[in-house]
Coordinates of C-alpha atoms in Angstrom, one line a residue:
M9 CA -3.0 -13.2 -5.3
G10 CA -4.8 -14.8 -2.4
A11 CA -5.3 -13.1 0.9
H12 CA -2.2 -11.1 1.7
F13 CA -3.1 -10.1 5.2
R14 CA -3.3 -6.5 4.3
N15 CA -4.7 -5.6 7.8
I16 CA -1.2 -5.2 9.4
L17 CA -0.8 -1.9 11.2
F18 CA 1.0 0.9 9.4
A19 CA 4.6 0.5 10.4
M20 CA 5.6 4.2 10.3
T21 CA 2.9 5.7 12.5
D22 CA 4.5 8.7 14.0
K23 CA 4.0 9.0 17.8
R24 CA 5.5 12.4 18.3
P25 CA 3.6 14.9 20.5
T26 CA 0.7 16.8 19.1
L27 CA 1.3 20.3 17.7
S28 CA 0.1 22.9 20.2
L29 CA 0.4 26.6 21.1
K30 CA 1.8 27.7 24.4
P31 CA -0.4 30.1 26.3
K32 CA 0.7 33.7 26.2
A33 CA 2.2 35.1 29.4
R34 CA 0.0 37.7 31.1
P35 CA 1.3 41.3 31.6
A36 CA 2.8 42.0 35.1
A37 CA 0.0 44.4 35.9
D38 CA -2.6 41.7 35.4
R39 CA -0.6 39.3 37.6
R40 CA -0.4 41.9 40.4
A41 CA -4.1 42.5 40.2
T42 CA -4.8 38.8 40.8
G43 CA -2.3 38.4 43.5
A44 CA 0.1 36.3 41.4
V45 CA 3.3 38.3 42.1
G46 CA 6.1 36.6 44.0
R47 CA 6.7 33.0 44.8
N48 CA 4.0 32.6 47.4
P49 CA 0.6 31.9 45.7
G50 CA -1.2 32.7 48.9
Q51 CA -0.3 36.4 49.1
G52 CA -3.0 39.0 48.5
G53 CA -5.9 36.7 49.5
Q54 CA -6.3 35.3 46.0
G55 CA -3.8 32.5 46.1
A56 CA -4.5 28.8 45.9
A57 CA -5.7 28.7 49.5
G58 CA -7.9 31.8 49.4
R59 CA -9.0 32.2 45.7
G60 CA -12.6 33.3 45.7
S61 CA -13.1 33.1 49.5
G62 CA -11.6 36.4 50.7
K63 CA -9.6 34.6 53.3
P64 CA -5.9 35.3 53.7
G65 CA -3.3 32.7 52.9
P66 CA -1.1 31.1 55.5
A67 CA 1.6 33.7 55.3
A68 CA -0.8 36.7 55.7
S69 CA -2.5 35.1 58.7
G70 CA 0.7 34.4 60.5
Q71 CA 0.3 30.6 60.3
P72 CA 3.3 28.5 59.6
R73 CA 4.0 28.0 55.9
P74 CA 3.2 24.4 54.8
A75 CA 5.9 22.2 53.3
R76 CA 6.3 23.0 49.6
E77 CA 4.5 20.6 47.4
E78 CA 6.0 19.0 44.3
P79 CA 4.8 20.8 41.2
R80 CA 2.0 19.1 39.4
L81 CA 1.6 18.9 35.6
R82 CA -1.6 20.7 34.7
Q83 CA -4.1 18.8 32.7
S84 CA -4.3 19.7 29.1
H85 CA -7.4 21.6 28.0
E86 CA -7.2 19.8 24.6
V87 CA -10.0 17.4 24.1
K88 CA -9.2 14.8 21.5
V89 CA -12.2 13.5 19.6
A90 CA -12.4 10.8 17.0
P91 CA -11.3 12.0 13.6
Q92 CA -14.1 12.8 11.1
R93 CA -12.7 10.9 8.1
D94 CA -16.1 10.5 6.6
Y95 CA -16.9 14.2 6.8
R96 CA -18.2 15.3 3.4
P97 CA -16.6 18.7 2.7
D98 CA -18.5 21.6 1.0
L99 CA -16.2 21.8 -2.0
K100 CA -16.7 21.7 -5.7
T101 CA -16.6 18.1 -7.0
D102 CA -14.1 18.9 -9.7
S103 CA -11.8 21.0 -7.4
L104 CA -8.2 20.1 -6.6
A105 CA -9.1 20.9 -2.9
L106 CA -11.6 18.0 -2.8
A107 CA -9.1 15.7 -4.4
L108 CA -6.4 16.7 -1.9
L109 CA -8.8 16.2 1.0
G110 CA -9.9 12.8 -0.3
A111 CA -6.3 11.7 -0.8
A112 CA -5.5 12.9 2.7
S113 CA -8.3 10.8 4.2
A114 CA -7.0 7.8 2.3
V115 CA -3.5 8.3 3.6
A116 CA -4.8 8.6 7.2
R117 CA -6.7 5.4 6.7
V118 CA -3.5 3.6 5.5
R119 CA -1.7 5.0 8.5
G120 CA -4.4 3.3 10.6
G121 CA -3.8 0.0 9.0
S122 CA -6.1 -0.1 6.0
A123 CA -5.0 -1.2 2.5
L124 CA -5.1 1.7 0.0
P125 CA -7.8 0.2 -2.3
Q126 CA -10.1 -0.3 0.7
A127 CA -9.2 3.2 2.0
L128 CA -10.1 4.8 -1.3
A129 CA -13.3 2.8 -1.5
A130 CA -14.4 4.3 1.8
V131 CA -13.5 7.8 0.7
F132 CA -15.4 7.5 -2.5
A133 CA -18.5 6.3 -0.7
S134 CA -18.4 9.0 2.0
Y135 CA -17.8 11.8 -0.6
D136 CA -20.3 10.4 -3.1
A137 CA -17.5 11.2 -5.5
T138 CA -18.0 11.6 -9.3
P139 CA -15.9 9.5 -11.7
Q140 CA -13.7 12.6 -12.3
A141 CA -13.2 13.2 -8.6
R142 CA -12.4 9.5 -8.0
G143 CA -9.7 9.6 -10.6
A144 CA -8.1 12.7 -9.2
I145 CA -8.3 11.4 -5.6
Q146 CA -6.8 8.0 -6.6
D147 CA -4.0 9.6 -8.6
I148 CA -2.9 11.9 -5.7
A149 CA -3.2 9.1 -3.1
Y150 CA -1.0 6.8 -5.1
R151 CA 1.5 9.6 -5.7
T152 CA 1.6 10.3 -2.0
M153 CA 2.2 6.7 -1.1
R154 CA 5.1 6.4 -3.5
Q155 CA 6.7 9.6 -2.1
L156 CA 5.7 9.2 1.5
G157 CA 9.2 8.7 2.9
R158 CA 10.5 11.9 1.2
S159 CA 7.4 14.0 2.2
E160 CA 7.5 12.8 5.8
T161 CA 11.2 13.7 6.0
L162 CA 10.6 17.2 4.6
L163 CA 7.7 17.7 7.0
G164 CA 10.1 16.7 9.9
L165 CA 12.5 19.5 8.7
M166 CA 9.8 22.1 8.6
T167 CA 7.7 21.3 11.7
S168 CA 8.6 20.7 15.3
K169 CA 6.1 17.9 15.9
A170 CA 4.0 15.6 13.8
P171 CA 0.9 17.3 12.4
E172 CA -2.3 16.1 14.1
P173 CA -4.8 14.7 13.4
P174 CA -3.2 12.2 10.9
M175 CA -5.4 13.5 8.1
L176 CA -3.7 16.9 8.4
G177 CA -0.3 15.2 7.9
G178 CA -1.8 13.4 5.0
L179 CA -3.0 16.6 3.4
L180 CA 0.5 18.1 3.7
C181 CA 2.2 15.0 2.3
A182 CA -0.3 15.0 -0.6
A183 CA 0.4 18.6 -1.4
L184 CA 4.2 18.0 -1.2
S185 CA 3.9 15.1 -3.6
L186 CA 2.4 17.5 -6.1
L187 CA 4.9 20.3 -5.4
D188 CA 7.9 17.9 -5.3
P189 CA 7.5 15.4 -8.2
P190 CA 10.2 12.7 -8.8
E191 CA 13.2 13.8 -10.7
G192 CA 12.5 14.1 -14.4
Q193 CA 8.8 14.3 -14.1
P194 CA 6.8 17.5 -14.6
A195 CA 4.7 19.0 -11.8
P196 CA 1.1 18.1 -12.5
Y197 CA -0.2 21.5 -11.2
E198 CA 1.2 25.1 -10.8
A199 CA 2.7 25.6 -7.4
F200 CA 0.4 28.5 -6.4
T201 CA -2.6 26.4 -7.3
V202 CA -1.5 23.5 -5.1
V203 CA -0.9 25.9 -2.1
D204 CA -4.2 27.7 -2.6
Q205 CA -6.2 24.5 -2.9
A206 CA -4.5 22.8 0.0
V207 CA -5.3 25.8 2.3
G208 CA -8.9 25.6 1.0
A209 CA -9.0 21.9 1.7
A210 CA -7.8 22.5 5.3
A211 CA -10.3 25.3 5.8
A212 CA -13.2 23.0 4.7
H213 CA -12.6 20.3 7.3
P214 CA -13.7 20.9 10.9
D215 CA -10.9 18.8 12.4
F216 CA -8.2 21.1 11.2
A217 CA -9.7 24.3 9.8
H218 CA -7.7 26.1 12.5
A219 CA -4.5 24.9 10.9
K220 CA -5.0 26.5 7.5
A221 CA -2.4 29.2 8.2
M222 CA 0.0 26.5 9.2
V223 CA -0.6 24.6 5.9
N224 CA 0.0 27.8 4.0
A225 CA 3.2 28.6 6.0
V226 CA 4.7 25.1 5.6
L227 CA 4.0 24.8 1.8
R228 CA 5.2 28.4 1.1
R229 CA 8.4 27.7 3.1
F230 CA 9.0 24.6 1.1
L231 CA 8.7 26.6 -2.1
R232 CA 11.1 29.3 -0.8
E233 CA 13.7 26.9 0.6
R234 CA 13.1 24.0 -1.7
E235 CA 16.7 23.3 -2.9
A236 CA 18.2 23.3 0.6
L237 CA 15.3 21.3 2.2
V238 CA 15.5 18.6 -0.5
E239 CA 19.2 18.4 -0.3
Q240 CA 19.0 17.9 3.5
A241 CA 16.2 15.4 3.2
L242 CA 17.9 13.2 0.7
R243 CA 20.7 12.5 3.2
E244 CA 18.2 10.2 4.8
P245 CA 17.7 6.8 3.1
L246 CA 14.0 7.0 4.0
A247 CA 13.6 10.1 1.8
R248 CA 16.1 9.0 -0.9
F249 CA 14.5 5.6 -1.6
N250 CA 10.9 6.0 -0.2
Y251 CA 11.0 2.8 1.8
P252 CA 11.3 1.9 5.4
Q253 CA 14.9 1.2 6.5
W254 CA 14.4 -2.5 7.1
W255 CA 13.0 -2.9 3.5
I256 CA 16.1 -1.1 2.1
D257 CA 18.4 -3.3 4.1
T258 CA 16.6 -6.5 3.1
T259 CA 16.7 -5.7 -0.6
R260 CA 20.3 -4.8 -0.4
A261 CA 21.3 -8.0 1.3
A262 CA 19.3 -10.1 -1.2
Y263 CA 20.5 -8.4 -4.3
P264 CA 23.8 -6.6 -3.7
R265 CA 24.2 -5.7 -7.4
D266 CA 20.7 -4.8 -8.3
W267 CA 19.1 -3.5 -5.1
E268 CA 18.9 0.2 -6.1
A269 CA 17.4 -0.7 -9.5
V270 CA 14.8 -3.0 -7.7
L271 CA 13.9 -0.2 -5.3
A272 CA 13.6 2.4 -8.1
A273 CA 11.4 0.1 -10.2
G274 CA 9.1 -0.2 -7.2
N275 CA 8.6 3.5 -7.2
A276 CA 7.7 3.7 -10.9
H277 CA 4.2 3.5 -12.4
P278 CA 3.4 0.0 -13.6
P279 CA 2.7 -0.6 -17.3
L280 CA -0.8 -1.7 -18.5
T281 CA -0.3 -5.2 -19.8
L282 CA -3.1 -7.3 -21.3
R283 CA -3.5 -11.0 -21.8
V284 CA -5.2 -11.9 -25.1
N285 CA -7.8 -14.7 -24.7
A286 CA -6.6 -17.4 -27.0
R287 CA -10.2 -18.7 -27.3
K288 CA -11.4 -15.5 -28.9
S289 CA -8.4 -13.9 -30.7
D290 CA -4.6 -13.9 -31.1
V291 CA -1.9 -11.3 -30.5
G292 CA -1.5 -10.2 -34.1
A293 CA -5.3 -9.7 -34.6
Y294 CA -5.6 -7.8 -31.4
L295 CA -2.7 -5.5 -32.1
Q296 CA -4.5 -4.6 -35.3
T297 CA -7.6 -3.8 -33.3
L298 CA -5.6 -1.5 -31.0
G299 CA -4.0 0.2 -34.0
D300 CA -7.4 0.8 -35.5
A301 CA -8.5 2.4 -32.3
G302 CA -5.4 4.7 -32.3
L303 CA -3.7 2.9 -29.4
Q304 CA 0.0 2.0 -29.5
A305 CA 1.1 -1.3 -28.1
E306 CA 3.7 -4.1 -28.4
Q307 CA 3.8 -7.8 -27.9
V308 CA 5.8 -8.7 -24.7
G309 CA 4.9 -12.4 -24.3
P310 CA 3.1 -15.3 -26.1
N311 CA -0.3 -13.8 -25.2
A312 CA 0.9 -10.5 -23.7
V313 CA 0.4 -7.0 -25.1
R314 CA 1.6 -3.9 -23.3
L315 CA -0.1 -0.6 -24.0
A316 CA 2.2 2.4 -24.6
Q317 CA -0.2 4.6 -22.5
A318 CA -2.4 3.3 -19.7
I319 CA -6.1 3.9 -20.1
N320 CA -9.3 3.1 -18.2
V321 CA -10.3 -0.6 -18.6
A322 CA -13.7 0.6 -19.9
Q323 CA -11.8 2.1 -22.9
I324 CA -9.8 -1.1 -23.7
P325 CA -11.2 -2.6 -26.9
G326 CA -12.7 -6.0 -26.3
F327 CA -12.3 -6.0 -22.5
A328 CA -16.0 -6.1 -21.8
D329 CA -16.4 -9.0 -24.2
G330 CA -13.6 -11.1 -22.7
V331 CA -11.2 -10.7 -25.5
V332 CA -8.5 -9.5 -23.2
S333 CA -7.8 -9.3 -19.4
V334 CA -5.4 -7.1 -17.5
Q335 CA -2.5 -9.2 -16.2
D336 CA 1.2 -8.6 -15.6
A337 CA 3.5 -10.2 -18.1
G338 CA 5.3 -12.1 -15.4
A339 CA 2.1 -13.4 -14.0
Q340 CA 1.2 -14.8 -17.4
L341 CA 4.0 -17.4 -17.1
A342 CA 2.0 -19.5 -14.6
A343 CA -0.6 -21.2 -16.8
P344 CA 2.0 -22.4 -19.5
L345 CA 4.2 -23.8 -16.7
L346 CA 1.4 -26.1 -15.5
D347 CA 1.6 -28.1 -18.8
L348 CA -2.2 -28.4 -19.0
K349 CA -4.1 -31.0 -21.0
D350 CA -7.8 -31.3 -21.7
G351 CA -9.7 -33.2 -19.1
M352 CA -7.3 -32.6 -16.2
R353 CA -8.5 -31.9 -12.7
V354 CA -6.8 -28.6 -11.6
L355 CA -6.7 -26.7 -8.4
D356 CA -6.0 -22.9 -8.2
A357 CA -5.3 -22.4 -4.5
C358 CA -5.4 -18.8 -3.2
A359 CA -7.0 -17.8 -6.5
A360 CA -8.3 -14.2 -6.0
P361 CA -8.7 -12.0 -8.0
G362 CA -8.8 -14.7 -10.7
G363 CA -6.3 -13.7 -13.3
K364 CA -4.5 -17.1 -13.3
S365 CA -7.8 -19.0 -13.1
G366 CA -8.9 -17.3 -16.2
H367 CA -5.7 -18.0 -18.0
I368 CA -5.8 -21.7 -17.0
L369 CA -9.3 -22.1 -18.5
E370 CA -8.3 -20.2 -21.7
S371 CA -5.4 -22.6 -22.1
A372 CA -7.2 -26.0 -21.9
D373 CA -10.6 -27.6 -21.2
V374 CA -10.0 -28.6 -17.6
Q375 CA -12.1 -29.1 -14.4
L376 CA -10.9 -26.2 -12.4
T377 CA -11.5 -25.6 -8.7
S378 CA -10.6 -22.1 -7.5
V379 CA -10.2 -21.6 -3.7
D380 CA -9.7 -18.4 -1.6
T381 CA -10.3 -17.6 2.0
D382 CA -12.0 -14.3 1.4
P383 CA -15.6 -14.6 0.0
A384 CA -15.6 -11.1 -1.3
R385 CA -12.4 -11.6 -3.2
L386 CA -13.6 -15.0 -4.4
A387 CA -16.6 -13.2 -5.9
R388 CA -14.2 -11.2 -8.0
V389 CA -12.9 -14.5 -9.4
G390 CA -16.5 -15.3 -10.4
D391 CA -17.0 -11.9 -12.0
N392 CA -13.8 -12.2 -14.1
L393 CA -14.6 -15.7 -15.3
G394 CA -18.1 -14.6 -16.1
R395 CA -16.7 -11.8 -18.3
L396 CA -14.6 -14.4 -20.1
G397 CA -17.5 -16.8 -20.5
L398 CA -15.7 -19.5 -18.5
E399 CA -16.7 -21.6 -15.4
A400 CA -15.0 -23.1 -12.4
T401 CA -16.0 -24.4 -9.0
L402 CA -15.5 -21.6 -6.5
L403 CA -14.9 -22.5 -2.8
A404 CA -14.4 -20.0 0.0
A405 CA -12.0 -22.1 2.0
D406 CA -8.6 -22.2 3.6
A407 CA -5.9 -23.7 1.4
G408 CA -4.1 -24.8 4.6
S409 CA -7.0 -27.0 5.6
R410 CA -8.6 -30.2 4.2
D411 CA -12.1 -29.5 5.4
W412 CA -13.3 -28.5 1.9
W413 CA -11.4 -31.2 -0.1
D414 CA -13.5 -34.1 -1.6
G415 CA -10.5 -36.5 -1.3
V416 CA -10.0 -36.8 -5.1
Q417 CA -6.4 -35.8 -6.0
Y418 CA -5.6 -33.2 -8.7
D419 CA -3.4 -33.5 -11.8
R420 CA -2.1 -30.0 -11.4
I421 CA -2.1 -27.5 -8.5
L422 CA -1.3 -23.8 -8.7
A423 CA -0.1 -22.6 -5.2
D424 CA 0.0 -18.8 -5.3
V425 CA 0.6 -18.6 -1.6
P426 CA 0.4 -15.6 0.8
C427 CA 3.5 -13.5 1.1
T428 CA 4.6 -9.9 1.9
A429 CA 3.8 -8.9 -1.8
S430 CA 7.1 -7.1 -1.9
G431 CA 7.4 -7.8 -5.6
I432 CA 4.2 -5.9 -6.6
V433 CA 4.9 -2.8 -4.6
R434 CA 4.8 -0.6 -7.7
R435 CA 1.1 -1.6 -8.1
H436 CA 0.4 -1.4 -4.4
P437 CA 2.7 1.3 -3.0
D438 CA 1.0 1.2 0.4
I439 CA 2.4 -2.3 1.1
R440 CA 5.8 -0.9 2.1
W441 CA 4.3 1.2 4.8
L442 CA 1.9 -1.5 6.1
R443 CA 4.4 -4.4 6.3
R444 CA 6.8 -5.1 9.2
K445 CA 10.1 -6.9 9.1
S446 CA 8.6 -9.8 11.2
D447 CA 5.9 -10.4 8.6
T448 CA 8.4 -12.2 6.3
S449 CA 9.0 -15.1 8.7
Q450 CA 5.4 -15.3 9.8
L451 CA 4.0 -15.5 6.2
A452 CA 6.8 -17.9 5.2
T453 CA 5.6 -20.2 8.0
L454 CA 2.0 -19.9 6.8
S455 CA 2.9 -20.6 3.2
S456 CA 4.9 -23.6 4.2
K457 CA 1.9 -25.1 5.9
I458 CA -0.3 -24.5 2.8
L459 CA 2.3 -26.1 0.5
D460 CA 2.5 -29.2 2.7
N461 CA -1.3 -29.5 2.8
L462 CA -1.7 -29.1 -1.0
W463 CA 1.0 -31.7 -1.7
Q464 CA -1.2 -34.4 -0.2
M465 CA -3.9 -33.4 -2.7
L466 CA -1.6 -34.0 -5.8
L467 CA -1.7 -37.2 -7.8
P468 CA 1.6 -39.2 -8.3
D469 CA 3.3 -37.8 -11.4
G470 CA 1.3 -34.6 -10.9
K471 CA 2.8 -31.2 -10.9
L472 CA 2.6 -28.4 -8.3
L473 CA 3.6 -24.8 -9.3
F474 CA 4.7 -22.7 -6.3
V475 CA 4.3 -19.0 -7.0
T476 CA 4.9 -16.0 -4.8
C477 CA 5.0 -12.3 -5.5
S478 CA 7.8 -11.7 -3.0
L479 CA 11.4 -10.5 -3.4
W480 CA 12.6 -12.0 -0.2
P481 CA 14.5 -15.4 -0.5
Q482 CA 13.0 -16.5 2.8
E483 CA 9.6 -16.6 1.1
S484 CA 10.9 -17.8 -2.3
E485 CA 14.1 -19.8 -3.0
A486 CA 14.6 -20.9 0.6
Q487 CA 11.0 -21.9 0.8
A488 CA 11.2 -23.9 -2.4
A489 CA 14.4 -25.7 -1.3
A490 CA 13.0 -26.6 2.1
F491 CA 9.8 -27.9 0.5
A492 CA 11.6 -30.2 -2.0
A493 CA 13.7 -31.6 0.8
R494 CA 10.7 -32.3 3.1
H495 CA 8.8 -34.2 0.4
D496 CA 11.5 -35.6 -1.8
A497 CA 9.9 -33.7 -4.7
V498 CA 11.4 -33.6 -8.1
R499 CA 12.2 -30.0 -9.0
L500 CA 11.6 -29.2 -12.7
D501 CA 12.7 -26.2 -14.8
A502 CA 11.1 -22.9 -13.9
P503 CA 12.1 -19.2 -14.0
G504 CA 12.9 -18.9 -10.3
Q505 CA 13.2 -15.3 -9.1
L506 CA 12.0 -12.6 -11.6
L507 CA 13.3 -9.2 -10.5
P508 CA 11.3 -6.0 -11.4
L509 CA 14.2 -4.1 -13.0
G510 CA 12.0 -2.1 -15.4
G511 CA 14.3 -2.6 -18.4
A512 CA 13.5 -4.1 -21.8
G513 CA 12.1 -7.5 -21.3
Q514 CA 12.0 -7.0 -17.5
D515 CA 9.1 -4.6 -17.2
H516 CA 7.2 -7.0 -15.0
D517 CA 6.4 -7.6 -11.4
G518 CA 8.7 -9.3 -9.0
L519 CA 7.6 -13.0 -9.0
F520 CA 9.1 -16.3 -8.1
Y521 CA 8.3 -19.7 -9.7
A522 CA 9.3 -23.2 -8.6
L523 CA 7.8 -26.3 -10.3
F524 CA 7.6 -29.7 -8.5
Q525 CA 6.6 -33.2 -9.6
K526 CA 5.5 -35.9 -7.3
K527 CA 7.2 -39.2 -7.8
A528 CA 5.1 -42.1 -8.9
A529 CA 4.0 -44.4 -6.2

């Protein structure tokens, strides 16, 4: 969906003091032996003025006592070093301990501002993880992101200060996500196994091996006091809904009747929906192929098939041959809305990762140009089109600029503009923790600039489809209304706001569609 500016700093970074132990008080006999008895540090010749010199202090020598100095804070003996997130632990590759530690590293990276997919890629590379380990790390990391508000609240009830370094907090949150699954879902592991493996994970990392006893104590306390702790935690909206407060408030204001259902849908696992390539098959034939492979599925759109159980893409029949692509049912509405005809000149602005570009080329023989600012993401568009056996002109460029444009106007433009991505949070649960409230207005301003620029590239009588994966009206309906007023554009029928409510026929992402036609000259 184009560049979504995923490098925004993690909004919930906890800045509470570091956990530390107070030094034990020395016995009185030891204090007397060192001359530390009484209020005067100079007595006994070993005070501040005479320590190590054998000289008496001022009081002992008869000299006048100097004015009392203000007490000074002693410098901490703690030396903070850079966290070793890339440290490769000496753990079995198929152990839960390794998976917990990898997930903890990913969570710490998200706290530092990285998007979860990039964070996981870094963990996989540093751990040289096997496919099995990658799957386990990814599963736990996504669980943790979906339950982070609840786990953070529980930790706050059981600890006096935020665990440091952040990776230790990530480990505890990852373990809690396994011990405290969402209501109605079974725990994926036995509780004693999670505790044992979490302690082993802590012991295997040099940054917090000293905290293994603390990990053991916190997790065992949760198991002992679970009912009371959860009851207390759920009094906080952060724990009850697993979103920042501003996100909860914004959703409630926009959808006063459906806000709780929208938030709940964002915490659910997304379905695996496929788009059947009309150039190579049809839905009926492909459903038969799935049935022959022992896979249950149903049709949920003209070319959309939803699998009853998610599987790895490598196991999807026909995927490698371009018979199907993974694409949300709501996103599959874009290409048909463009009303494509053979020979048209079409622009897919903000095209990465290429799902809509592929659907456009499957629908008609058009001259397609796909643009995205990120060269790496644009390469994914090329990979996806190559798998489908389709071609387009790929340009790494800014859709808000005209530097790349050849001056020839397009018949159709798909403008899938940057936004907060609040409508796809179930697929990207880290988004809620990376976004800030101010991002909505900033991204709306950027998208407005892109839309105004693209409108100049559209032929008279041509159509521009404005798409956003946001739930916030400022980025969707308000944006569409303002755009139509600025350009005197004709607004055609389109779905408008699609809410991710998770019910029958609504098990899709949160998307917004507005279709405009430019008046003839």
